[in-house]
Structure formats: structure tokens, C-alpha cells
JSON list of C-alpha atoms in Angstrom, two decimals:
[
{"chain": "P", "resi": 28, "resn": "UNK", "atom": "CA", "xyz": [-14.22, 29.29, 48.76]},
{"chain": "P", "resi": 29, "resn": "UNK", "atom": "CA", "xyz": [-13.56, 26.25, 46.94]},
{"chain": "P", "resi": 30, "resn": "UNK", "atom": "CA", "xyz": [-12.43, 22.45, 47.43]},
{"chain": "P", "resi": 31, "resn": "UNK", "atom": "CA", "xyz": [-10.83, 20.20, 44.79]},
{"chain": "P", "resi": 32, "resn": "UNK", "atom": "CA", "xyz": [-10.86, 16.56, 46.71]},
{"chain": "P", "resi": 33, "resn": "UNK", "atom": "CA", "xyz": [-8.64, 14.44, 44.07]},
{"chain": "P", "resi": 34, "resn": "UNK", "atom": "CA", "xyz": [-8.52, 10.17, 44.03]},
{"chain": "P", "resi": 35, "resn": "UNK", "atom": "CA", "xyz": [-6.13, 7.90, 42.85]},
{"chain": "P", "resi": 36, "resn": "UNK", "atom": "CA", "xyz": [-6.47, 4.07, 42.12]},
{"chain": "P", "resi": 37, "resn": "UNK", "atom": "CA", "xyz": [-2.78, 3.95, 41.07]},
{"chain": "P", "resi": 38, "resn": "UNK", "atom": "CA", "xyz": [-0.23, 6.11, 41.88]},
{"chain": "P", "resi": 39, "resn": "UNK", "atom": "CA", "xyz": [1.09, 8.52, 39.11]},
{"chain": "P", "resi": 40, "resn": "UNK", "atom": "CA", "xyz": [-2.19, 8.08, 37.52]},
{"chain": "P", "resi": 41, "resn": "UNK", "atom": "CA", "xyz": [-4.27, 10.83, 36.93]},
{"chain": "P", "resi": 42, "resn": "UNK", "atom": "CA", "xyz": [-6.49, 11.59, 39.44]},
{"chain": "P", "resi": 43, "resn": "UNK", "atom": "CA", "xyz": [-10.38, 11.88, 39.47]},
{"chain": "P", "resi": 44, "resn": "UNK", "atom": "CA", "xyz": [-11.72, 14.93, 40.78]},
{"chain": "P", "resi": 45, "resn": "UNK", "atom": "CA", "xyz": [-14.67, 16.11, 42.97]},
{"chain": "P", "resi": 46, "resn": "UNK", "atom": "CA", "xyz": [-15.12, 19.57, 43.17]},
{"chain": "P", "resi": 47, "resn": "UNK", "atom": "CA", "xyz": [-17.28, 22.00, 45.40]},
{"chain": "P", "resi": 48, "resn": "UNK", "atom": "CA", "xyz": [-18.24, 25.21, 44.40]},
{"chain": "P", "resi": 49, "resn": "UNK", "atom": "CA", "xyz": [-19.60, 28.68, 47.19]},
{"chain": "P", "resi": 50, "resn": "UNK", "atom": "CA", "xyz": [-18.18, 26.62, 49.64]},
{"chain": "P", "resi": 51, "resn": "UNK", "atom": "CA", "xyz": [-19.28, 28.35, 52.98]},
{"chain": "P", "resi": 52, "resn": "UNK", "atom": "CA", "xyz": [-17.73, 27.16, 56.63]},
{"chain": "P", "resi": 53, "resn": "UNK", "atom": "CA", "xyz": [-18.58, 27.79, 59.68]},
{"chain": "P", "resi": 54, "resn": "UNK", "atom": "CA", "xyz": [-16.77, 26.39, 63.22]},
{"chain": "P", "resi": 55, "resn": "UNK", "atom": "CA", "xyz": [-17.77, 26.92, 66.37]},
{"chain": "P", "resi": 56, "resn": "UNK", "atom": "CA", "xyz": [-15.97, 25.38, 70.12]},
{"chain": "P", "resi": 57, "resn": "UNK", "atom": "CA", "xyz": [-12.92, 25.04, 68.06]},
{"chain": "P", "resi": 58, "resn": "UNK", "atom": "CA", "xyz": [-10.03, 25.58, 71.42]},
{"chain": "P", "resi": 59, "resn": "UNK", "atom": "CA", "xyz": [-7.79, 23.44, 73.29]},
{"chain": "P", "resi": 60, "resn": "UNK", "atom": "CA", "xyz": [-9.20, 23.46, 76.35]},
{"chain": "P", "resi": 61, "resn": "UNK", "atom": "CA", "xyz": [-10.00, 19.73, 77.72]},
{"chain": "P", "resi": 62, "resn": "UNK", "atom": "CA", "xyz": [-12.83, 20.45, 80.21]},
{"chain": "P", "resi": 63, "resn": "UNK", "atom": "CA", "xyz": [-15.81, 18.26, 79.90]},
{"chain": "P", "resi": 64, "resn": "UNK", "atom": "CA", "xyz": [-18.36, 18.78, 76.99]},
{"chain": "P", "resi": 65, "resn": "UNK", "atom": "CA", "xyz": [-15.92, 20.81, 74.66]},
{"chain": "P", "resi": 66, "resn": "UNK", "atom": "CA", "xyz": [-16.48, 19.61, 71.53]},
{"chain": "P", "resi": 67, "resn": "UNK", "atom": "CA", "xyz": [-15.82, 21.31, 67.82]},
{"chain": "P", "resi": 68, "resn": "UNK", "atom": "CA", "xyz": [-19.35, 21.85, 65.69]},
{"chain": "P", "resi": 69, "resn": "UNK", "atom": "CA", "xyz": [-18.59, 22.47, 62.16]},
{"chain": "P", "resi": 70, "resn": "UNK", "atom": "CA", "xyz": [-21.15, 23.51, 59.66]},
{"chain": "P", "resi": 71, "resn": "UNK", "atom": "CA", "xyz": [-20.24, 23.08, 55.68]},
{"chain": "P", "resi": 72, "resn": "UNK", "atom": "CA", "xyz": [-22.29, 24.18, 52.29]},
{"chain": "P", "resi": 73, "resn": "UNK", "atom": "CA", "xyz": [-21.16, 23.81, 49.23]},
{"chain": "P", "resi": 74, "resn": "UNK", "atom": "CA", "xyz": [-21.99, 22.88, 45.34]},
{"chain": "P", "resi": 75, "resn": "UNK", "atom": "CA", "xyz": [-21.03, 19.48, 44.20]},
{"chain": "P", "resi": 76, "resn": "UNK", "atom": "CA", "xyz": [-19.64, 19.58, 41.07]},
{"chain": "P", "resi": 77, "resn": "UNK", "atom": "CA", "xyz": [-21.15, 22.92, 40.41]},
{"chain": "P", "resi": 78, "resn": "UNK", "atom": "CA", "xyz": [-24.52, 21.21, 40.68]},
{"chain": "P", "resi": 79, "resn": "UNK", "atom": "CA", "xyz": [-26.42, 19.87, 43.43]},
{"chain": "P", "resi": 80, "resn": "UNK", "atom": "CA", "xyz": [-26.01, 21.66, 47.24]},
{"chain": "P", "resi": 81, "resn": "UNK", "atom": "CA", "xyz": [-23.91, 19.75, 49.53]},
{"chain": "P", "resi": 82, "resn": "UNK", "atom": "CA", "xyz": [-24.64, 20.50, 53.54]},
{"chain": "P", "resi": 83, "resn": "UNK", "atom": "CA", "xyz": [-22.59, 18.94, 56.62]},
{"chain": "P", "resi": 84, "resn": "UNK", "atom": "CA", "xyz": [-22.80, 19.22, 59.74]},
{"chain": "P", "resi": 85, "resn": "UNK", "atom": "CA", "xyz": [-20.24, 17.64, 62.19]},
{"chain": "P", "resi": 86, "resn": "UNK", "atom": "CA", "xyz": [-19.62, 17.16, 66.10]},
{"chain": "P", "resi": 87, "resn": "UNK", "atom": "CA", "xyz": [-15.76, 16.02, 67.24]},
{"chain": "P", "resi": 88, "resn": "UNK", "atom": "CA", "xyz": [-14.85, 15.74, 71.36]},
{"chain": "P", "resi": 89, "resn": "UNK", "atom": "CA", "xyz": [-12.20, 18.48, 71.70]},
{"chain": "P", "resi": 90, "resn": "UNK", "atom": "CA", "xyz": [-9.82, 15.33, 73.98]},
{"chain": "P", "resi": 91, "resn": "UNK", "atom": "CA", "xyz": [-11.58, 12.59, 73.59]},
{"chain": "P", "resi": 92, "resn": "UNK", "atom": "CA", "xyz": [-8.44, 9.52, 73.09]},
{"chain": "P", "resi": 93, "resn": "UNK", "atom": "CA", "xyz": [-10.74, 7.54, 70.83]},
{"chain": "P", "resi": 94, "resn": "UNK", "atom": "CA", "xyz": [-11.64, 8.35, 67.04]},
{"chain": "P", "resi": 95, "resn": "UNK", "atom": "CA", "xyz": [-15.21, 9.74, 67.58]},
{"chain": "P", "resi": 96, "resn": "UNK", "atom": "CA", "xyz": [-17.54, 12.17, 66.09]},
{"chain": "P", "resi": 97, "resn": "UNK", "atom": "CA", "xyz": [-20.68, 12.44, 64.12]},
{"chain": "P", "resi": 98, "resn": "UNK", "atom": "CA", "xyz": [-21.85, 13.94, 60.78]},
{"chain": "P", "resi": 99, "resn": "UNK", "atom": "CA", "xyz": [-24.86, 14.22, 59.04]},
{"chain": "P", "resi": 100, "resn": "UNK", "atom": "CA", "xyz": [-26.07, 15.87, 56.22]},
{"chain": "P", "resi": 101, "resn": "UNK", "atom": "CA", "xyz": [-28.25, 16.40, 52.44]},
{"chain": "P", "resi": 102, "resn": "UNK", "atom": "CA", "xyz": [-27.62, 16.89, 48.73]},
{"chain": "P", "resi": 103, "resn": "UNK", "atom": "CA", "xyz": [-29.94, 18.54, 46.87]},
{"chain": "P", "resi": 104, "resn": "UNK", "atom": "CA", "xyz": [-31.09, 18.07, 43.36]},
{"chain": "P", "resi": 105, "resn": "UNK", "atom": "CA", "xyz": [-28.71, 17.59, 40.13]},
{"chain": "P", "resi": 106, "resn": "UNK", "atom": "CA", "xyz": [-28.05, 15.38, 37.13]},
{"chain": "P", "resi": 107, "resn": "UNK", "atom": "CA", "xyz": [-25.62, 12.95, 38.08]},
{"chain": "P", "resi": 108, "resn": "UNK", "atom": "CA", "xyz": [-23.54, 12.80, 34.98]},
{"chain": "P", "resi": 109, "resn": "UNK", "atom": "CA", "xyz": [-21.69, 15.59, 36.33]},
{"chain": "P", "resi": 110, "resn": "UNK", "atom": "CA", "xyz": [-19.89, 12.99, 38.34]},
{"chain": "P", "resi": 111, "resn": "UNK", "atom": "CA", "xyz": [-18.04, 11.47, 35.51]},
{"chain": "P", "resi": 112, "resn": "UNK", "atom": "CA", "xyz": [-15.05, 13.49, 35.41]},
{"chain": "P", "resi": 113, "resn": "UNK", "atom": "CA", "xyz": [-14.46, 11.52, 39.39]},
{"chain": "P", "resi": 114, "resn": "UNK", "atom": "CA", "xyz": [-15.77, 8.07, 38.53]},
{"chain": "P", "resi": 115, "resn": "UNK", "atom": "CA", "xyz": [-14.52, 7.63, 35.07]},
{"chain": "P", "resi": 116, "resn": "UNK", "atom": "CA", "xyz": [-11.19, 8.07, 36.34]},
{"chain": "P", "resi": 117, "resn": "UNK", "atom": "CA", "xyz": [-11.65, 6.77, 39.95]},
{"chain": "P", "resi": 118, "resn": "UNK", "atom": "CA", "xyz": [-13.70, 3.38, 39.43]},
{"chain": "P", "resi": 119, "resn": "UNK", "atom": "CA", "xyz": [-13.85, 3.48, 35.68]},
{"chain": "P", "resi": 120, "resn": "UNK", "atom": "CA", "xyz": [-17.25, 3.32, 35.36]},
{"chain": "P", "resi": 121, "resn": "UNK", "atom": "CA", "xyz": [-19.30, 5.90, 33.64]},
{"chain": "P", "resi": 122, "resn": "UNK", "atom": "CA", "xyz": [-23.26, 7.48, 34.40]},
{"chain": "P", "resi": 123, "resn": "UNK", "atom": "CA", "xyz": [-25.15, 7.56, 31.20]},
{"chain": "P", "resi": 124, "resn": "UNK", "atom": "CA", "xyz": [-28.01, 8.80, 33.37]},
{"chain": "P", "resi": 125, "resn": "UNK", "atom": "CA", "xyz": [-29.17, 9.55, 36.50]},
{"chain": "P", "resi": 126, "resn": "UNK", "atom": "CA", "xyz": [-31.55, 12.25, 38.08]},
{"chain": "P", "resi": 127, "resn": "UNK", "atom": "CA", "xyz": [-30.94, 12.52, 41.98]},
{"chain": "P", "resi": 128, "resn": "UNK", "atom": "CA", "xyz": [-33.74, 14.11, 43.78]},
{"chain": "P", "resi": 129, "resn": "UNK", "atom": "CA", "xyz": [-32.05, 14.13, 47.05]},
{"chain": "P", "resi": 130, "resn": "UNK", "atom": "CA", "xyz": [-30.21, 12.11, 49.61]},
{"chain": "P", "resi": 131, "resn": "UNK", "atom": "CA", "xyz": [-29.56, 12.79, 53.24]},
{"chain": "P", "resi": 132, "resn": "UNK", "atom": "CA", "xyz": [-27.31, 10.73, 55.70]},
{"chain": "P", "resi": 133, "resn": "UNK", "atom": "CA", "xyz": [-26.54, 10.43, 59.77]},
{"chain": "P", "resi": 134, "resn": "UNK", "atom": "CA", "xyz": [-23.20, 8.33, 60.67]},
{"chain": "P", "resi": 135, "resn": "UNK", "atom": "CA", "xyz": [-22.02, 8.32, 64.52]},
{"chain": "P", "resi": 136, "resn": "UNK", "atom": "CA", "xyz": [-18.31, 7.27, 64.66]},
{"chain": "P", "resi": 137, "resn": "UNK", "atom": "CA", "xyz": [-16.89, 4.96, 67.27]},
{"chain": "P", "resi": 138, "resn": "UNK", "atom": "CA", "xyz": [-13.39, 4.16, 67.82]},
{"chain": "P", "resi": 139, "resn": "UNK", "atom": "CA", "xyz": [-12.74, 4.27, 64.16]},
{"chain": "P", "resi": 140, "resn": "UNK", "atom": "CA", "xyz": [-16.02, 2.54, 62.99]},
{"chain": "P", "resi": 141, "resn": "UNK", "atom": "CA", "xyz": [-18.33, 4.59, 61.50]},
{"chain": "P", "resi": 142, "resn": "UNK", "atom": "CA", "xyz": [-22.24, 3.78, 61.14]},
{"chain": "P", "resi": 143, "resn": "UNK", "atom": "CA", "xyz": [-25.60, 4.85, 59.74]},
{"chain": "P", "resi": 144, "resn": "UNK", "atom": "CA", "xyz": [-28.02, 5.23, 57.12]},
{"chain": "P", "resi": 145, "resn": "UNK", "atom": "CA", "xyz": [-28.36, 6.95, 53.87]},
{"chain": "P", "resi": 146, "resn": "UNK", "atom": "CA", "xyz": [-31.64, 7.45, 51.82]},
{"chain": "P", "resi": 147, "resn": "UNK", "atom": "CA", "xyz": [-31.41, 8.56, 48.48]},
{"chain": "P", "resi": 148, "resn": "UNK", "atom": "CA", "xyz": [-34.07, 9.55, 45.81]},
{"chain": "P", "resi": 149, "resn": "UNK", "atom": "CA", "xyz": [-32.99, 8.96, 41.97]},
{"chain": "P", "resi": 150, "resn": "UNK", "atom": "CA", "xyz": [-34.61, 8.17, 38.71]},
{"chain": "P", "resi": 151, "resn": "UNK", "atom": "CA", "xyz": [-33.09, 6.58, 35.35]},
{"chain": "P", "resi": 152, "resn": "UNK", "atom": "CA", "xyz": [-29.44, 5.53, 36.58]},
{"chain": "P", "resi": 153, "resn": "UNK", "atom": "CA", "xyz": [-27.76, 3.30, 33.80]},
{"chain": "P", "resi": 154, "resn": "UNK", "atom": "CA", "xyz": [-23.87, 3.11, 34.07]},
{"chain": "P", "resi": 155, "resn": "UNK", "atom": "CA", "xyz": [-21.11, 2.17, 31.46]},
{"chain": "P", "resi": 156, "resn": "UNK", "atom": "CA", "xyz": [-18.64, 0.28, 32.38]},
{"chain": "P", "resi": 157, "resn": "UNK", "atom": "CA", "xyz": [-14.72, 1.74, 31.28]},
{"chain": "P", "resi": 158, "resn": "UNK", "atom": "CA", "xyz": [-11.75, -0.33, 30.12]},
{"chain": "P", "resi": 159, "resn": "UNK", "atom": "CA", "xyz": [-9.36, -0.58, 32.54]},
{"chain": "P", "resi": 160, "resn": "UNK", "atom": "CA", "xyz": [-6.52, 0.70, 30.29]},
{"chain": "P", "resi": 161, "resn": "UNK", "atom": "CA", "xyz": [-8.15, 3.04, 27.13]},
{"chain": "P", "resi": 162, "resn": "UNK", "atom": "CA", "xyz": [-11.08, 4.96, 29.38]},
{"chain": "P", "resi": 163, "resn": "UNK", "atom": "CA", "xyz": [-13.33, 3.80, 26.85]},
{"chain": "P", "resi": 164, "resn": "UNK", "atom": "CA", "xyz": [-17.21, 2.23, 27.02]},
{"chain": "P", "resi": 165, "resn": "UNK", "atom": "CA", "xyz": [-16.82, 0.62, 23.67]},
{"chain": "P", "resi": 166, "resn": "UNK", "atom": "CA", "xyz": [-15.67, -3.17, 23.37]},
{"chain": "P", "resi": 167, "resn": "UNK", "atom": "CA", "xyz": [-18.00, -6.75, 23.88]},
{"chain": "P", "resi": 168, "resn": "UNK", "atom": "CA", "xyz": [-16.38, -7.24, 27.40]},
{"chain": "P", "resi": 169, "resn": "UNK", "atom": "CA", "xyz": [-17.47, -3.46, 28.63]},
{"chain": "P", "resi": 170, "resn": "UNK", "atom": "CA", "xyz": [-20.84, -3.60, 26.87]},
{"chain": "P", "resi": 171, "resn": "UNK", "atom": "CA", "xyz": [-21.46, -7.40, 28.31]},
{"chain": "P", "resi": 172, "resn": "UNK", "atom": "CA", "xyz": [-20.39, -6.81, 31.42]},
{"chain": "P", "resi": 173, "resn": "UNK", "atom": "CA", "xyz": [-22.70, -2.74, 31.41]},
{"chain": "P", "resi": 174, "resn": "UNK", "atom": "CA", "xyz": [-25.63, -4.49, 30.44]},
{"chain": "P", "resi": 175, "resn": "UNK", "atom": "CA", "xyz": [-25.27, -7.63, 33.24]},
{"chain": "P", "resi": 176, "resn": "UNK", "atom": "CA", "xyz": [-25.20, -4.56, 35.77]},
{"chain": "P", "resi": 177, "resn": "UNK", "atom": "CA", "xyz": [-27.96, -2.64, 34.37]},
{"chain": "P", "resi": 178, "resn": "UNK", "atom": "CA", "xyz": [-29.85, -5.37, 34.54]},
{"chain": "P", "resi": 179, "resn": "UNK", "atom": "CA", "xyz": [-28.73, -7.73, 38.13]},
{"chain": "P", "resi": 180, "resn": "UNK", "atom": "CA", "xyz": [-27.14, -5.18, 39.87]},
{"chain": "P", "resi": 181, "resn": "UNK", "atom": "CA", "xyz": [-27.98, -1.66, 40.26]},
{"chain": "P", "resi": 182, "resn": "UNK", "atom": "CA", "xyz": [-30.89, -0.64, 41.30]},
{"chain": "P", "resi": 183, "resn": "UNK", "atom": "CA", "xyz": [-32.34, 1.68, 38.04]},
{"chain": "P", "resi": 184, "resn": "UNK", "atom": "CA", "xyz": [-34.20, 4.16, 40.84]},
{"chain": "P", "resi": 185, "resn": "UNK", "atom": "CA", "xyz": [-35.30, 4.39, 44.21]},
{"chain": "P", "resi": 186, "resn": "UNK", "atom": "CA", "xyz": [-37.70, 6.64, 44.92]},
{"chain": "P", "resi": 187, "resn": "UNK", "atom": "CA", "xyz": [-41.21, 6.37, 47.54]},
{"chain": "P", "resi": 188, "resn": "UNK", "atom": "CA", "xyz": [-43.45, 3.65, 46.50]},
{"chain": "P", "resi": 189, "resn": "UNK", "atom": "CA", "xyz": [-47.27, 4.05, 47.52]},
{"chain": "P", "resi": 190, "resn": "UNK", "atom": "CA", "xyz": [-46.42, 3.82, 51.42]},
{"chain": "P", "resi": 191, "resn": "UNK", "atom": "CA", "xyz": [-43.61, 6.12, 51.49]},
{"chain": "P", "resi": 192, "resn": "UNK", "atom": "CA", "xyz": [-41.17, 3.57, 51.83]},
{"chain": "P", "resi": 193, "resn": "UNK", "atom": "CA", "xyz": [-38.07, 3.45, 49.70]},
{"chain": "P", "resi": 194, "resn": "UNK", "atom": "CA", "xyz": [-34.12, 1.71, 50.08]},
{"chain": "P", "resi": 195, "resn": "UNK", "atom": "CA", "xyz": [-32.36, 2.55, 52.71]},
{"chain": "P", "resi": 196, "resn": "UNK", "atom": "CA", "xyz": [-28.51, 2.56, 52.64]},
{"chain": "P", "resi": 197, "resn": "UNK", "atom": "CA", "xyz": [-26.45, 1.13, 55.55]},
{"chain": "P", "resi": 198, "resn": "UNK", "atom": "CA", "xyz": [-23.38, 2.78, 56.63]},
{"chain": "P", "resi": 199, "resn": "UNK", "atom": "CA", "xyz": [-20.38, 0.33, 57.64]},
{"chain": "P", "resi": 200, "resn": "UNK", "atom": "CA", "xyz": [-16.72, 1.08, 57.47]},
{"chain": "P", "resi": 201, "resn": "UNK", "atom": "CA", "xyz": [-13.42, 0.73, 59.68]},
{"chain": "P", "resi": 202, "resn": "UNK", "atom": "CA", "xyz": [-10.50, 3.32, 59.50]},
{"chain": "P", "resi": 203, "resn": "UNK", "atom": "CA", "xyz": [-7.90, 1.95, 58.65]},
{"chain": "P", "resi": 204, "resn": "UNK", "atom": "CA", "xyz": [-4.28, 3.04, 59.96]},
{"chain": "P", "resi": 205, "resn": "UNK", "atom": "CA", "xyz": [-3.60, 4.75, 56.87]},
{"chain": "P", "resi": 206, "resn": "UNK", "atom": "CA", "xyz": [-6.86, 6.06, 56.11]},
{"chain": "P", "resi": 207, "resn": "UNK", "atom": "CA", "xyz": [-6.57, 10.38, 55.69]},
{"chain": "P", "resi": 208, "resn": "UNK", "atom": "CA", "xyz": [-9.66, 12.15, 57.48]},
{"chain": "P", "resi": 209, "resn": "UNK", "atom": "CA", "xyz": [-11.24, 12.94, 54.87]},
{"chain": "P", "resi": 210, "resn": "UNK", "atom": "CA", "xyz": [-10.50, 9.91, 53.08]},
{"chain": "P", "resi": 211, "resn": "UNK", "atom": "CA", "xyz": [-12.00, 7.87, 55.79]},
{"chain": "P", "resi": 212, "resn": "UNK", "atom": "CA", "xyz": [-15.05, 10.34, 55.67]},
{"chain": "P", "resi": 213, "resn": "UNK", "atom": "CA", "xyz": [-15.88, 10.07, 52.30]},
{"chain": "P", "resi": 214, "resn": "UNK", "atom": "CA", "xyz": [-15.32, 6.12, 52.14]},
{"chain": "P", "resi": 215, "resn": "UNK", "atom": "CA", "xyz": [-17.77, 5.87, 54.68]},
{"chain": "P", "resi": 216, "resn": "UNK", "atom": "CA", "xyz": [-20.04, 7.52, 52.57]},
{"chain": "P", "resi": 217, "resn": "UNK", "atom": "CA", "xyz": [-19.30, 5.32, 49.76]},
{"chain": "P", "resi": 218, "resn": "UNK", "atom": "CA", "xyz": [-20.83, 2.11, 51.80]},
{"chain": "P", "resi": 219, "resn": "UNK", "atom": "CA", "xyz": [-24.14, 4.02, 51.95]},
{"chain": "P", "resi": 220, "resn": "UNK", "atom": "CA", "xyz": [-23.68, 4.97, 48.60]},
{"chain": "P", "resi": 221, "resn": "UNK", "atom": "CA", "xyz": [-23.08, 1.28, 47.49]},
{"chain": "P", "resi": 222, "resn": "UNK", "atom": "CA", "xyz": [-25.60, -0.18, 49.43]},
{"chain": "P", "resi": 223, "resn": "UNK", "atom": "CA", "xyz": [-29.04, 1.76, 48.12]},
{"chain": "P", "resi": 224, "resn": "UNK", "atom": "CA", "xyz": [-27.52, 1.59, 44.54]},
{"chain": "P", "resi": 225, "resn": "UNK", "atom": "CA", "xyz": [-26.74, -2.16, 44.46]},
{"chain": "P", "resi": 226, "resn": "UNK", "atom": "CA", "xyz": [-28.65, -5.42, 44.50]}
]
């Protein structure tokens, strides 16, 4: 099959859009039984904007009363400026480059607060920041304020240095009473996401 997940910062606005591509599922425990033990494993593939492979895996409590589960998975290989057509629109910023050789992530769930870690191996990442109102790179503000984060703030690549050793992202977010599912899924993400790529 295929998934369309779509973002607004402002409603009415046009959305951004992260697609998957060959998406394959596959459940397993899924009933409504409440004995102890019965929980819901759910296995995911897909391709990320066409590109890179996209695998989840994820472990709910069938009755458990509090918000908890697990997930963990990998994305393979792609060029990252594949992403635009979400972030330009989503956090108007723009990737002029980036290579991503792969990332993988574990986050456990507690009562609504999810936590973990994210590793992720990229090369050559340079953003562009986007006017707020036209979309557009061009402008001294935008190129000022793209070159002050090339340069202080995100981290250009992280990949193994001689010991093996490279940034490792920390997972950290609370749902919040309006938060979707997925929406709270993939904004967890985001704080691993944030916190290998920034300074």
C-alpha cells in the first residue's frame, strides 16, 4: 500500500507531505481479550519518500490503562533532499544537501512520555532557511540567518570517527492531550532527530 502523513503549521495552509511507498504491514495479537501478556506486535516497511527503506516495529499492552508501548526501528540509505516537499512547507527550511547513510532508533513509552536514542549516519547537510511568507531562500535575512546555522548550529555530518563513536540523539517528549497517535509518534522522533543534528 501507501501512506500520505500530511502537516500543518497553520490551519488552511497547505500542508507538507511525507509519503511512503511498498508499504508492507504485518499485525500479530491484535484481539480484545484482557488476559495477562496480550499485547499487539506490529511490523511496518515502507519507502520514505520513494527513497530510503523505512522499518518499525512496535509492542502496545492489549488493556493496559496507561499510554505504553515501544517502537524501534532503521532507515536505510537516500539523499535527503527528497524531504523538501515536507520541510519546506512544514518548518520552512530547505536541505541543499545531505547524504544519510542510515539511522536506527529504540523509544519505550511510559504514561505518555516517550524515551530513547537515535543514531544517525550523514554526510554534507547544509540547510536554507525559507521566508516565512514567499517560500523563498533568497533575501539578506534568510541567507544571514542560513549561513549562522551552517556554521553554529547544525552539525554538517556525523558519521564514526576512528573509535567507532559518533552523536547520539536523545529521545524526550510528553503527549500532550491533543496530540493524534501518530502525531505524538512522529514528534517523538523529531527530538532524536533534533538532537544529533543540532549543536
Amino acid at each position: 500500500g501507501a501512506v500520505n502523513y500530511r502537516d500543518r503549521v497553520i490551519a488552511g495552509d497547505t500542508p507538507g507531505v511525507l509519503s511512503f511507498a511498498n508499504v508492507g504491514l504485518s499485525v500479530a495479537g491484535l484481539a480484545n481479550r484482557t488476559g495477562d501478556g496480550d499485547t499487539i506486535r506490529l511490523g511496518a516497511q515502507g519507502a520514505l519518500m520513494g527513497a530510503g527503506v523505512l522499518k518499525i516495529r512496535m509492542s502496545m499492552p492489549v488493556a493496559e490503562p496507561d499510554f505504553l508501548l515501544s517502537y524501534s526501528g532503521s532507515l536505510g540509505a537516500m539523499d535527503a533532499t527528497c524531504l523538501n516537499e515536507y520541510l519546506d512547507v512544514s518548518v520552512r527550511t530547505r536541505l541543499n544537501s545531505c547524504q544519510v547513510d542510515d539511522v536506527a532508533f529504540a523509544i519505550e513509552v511510559v504514561d505518555g512520555r516517550a524515551e530513547g536514542s537515535m543514531t544517525a549516519s550523514y554526510r554534507n547537510l547544509e540547510i536554507a532557511r525559507l521566508d516565512e511568507q514567499t517560500g523563498e531562500s533568497g533575501g539578506l535575512k534568510n541567507s544571514v540567518v542560513s549561513f549562522l546555522a551552517n556554521v553554529f548550529k547544525i552539525r554538517s555530518d556525523n558519521t564514526a570517527d576512528d573509535s567507532g563513536s559518533m552523536k547520539v540523539g536523545k529521545v524526550g517528549y510528553s503527549r500532550k492531550s491533543d496530540d493524534s497517535f501518530y502525531y505524538f509518534i512522529w514528534r517523538a522522533l523529531k527530538t532524536g532527530i533534533l538532537d544529533v543534528v543540532c549543536y
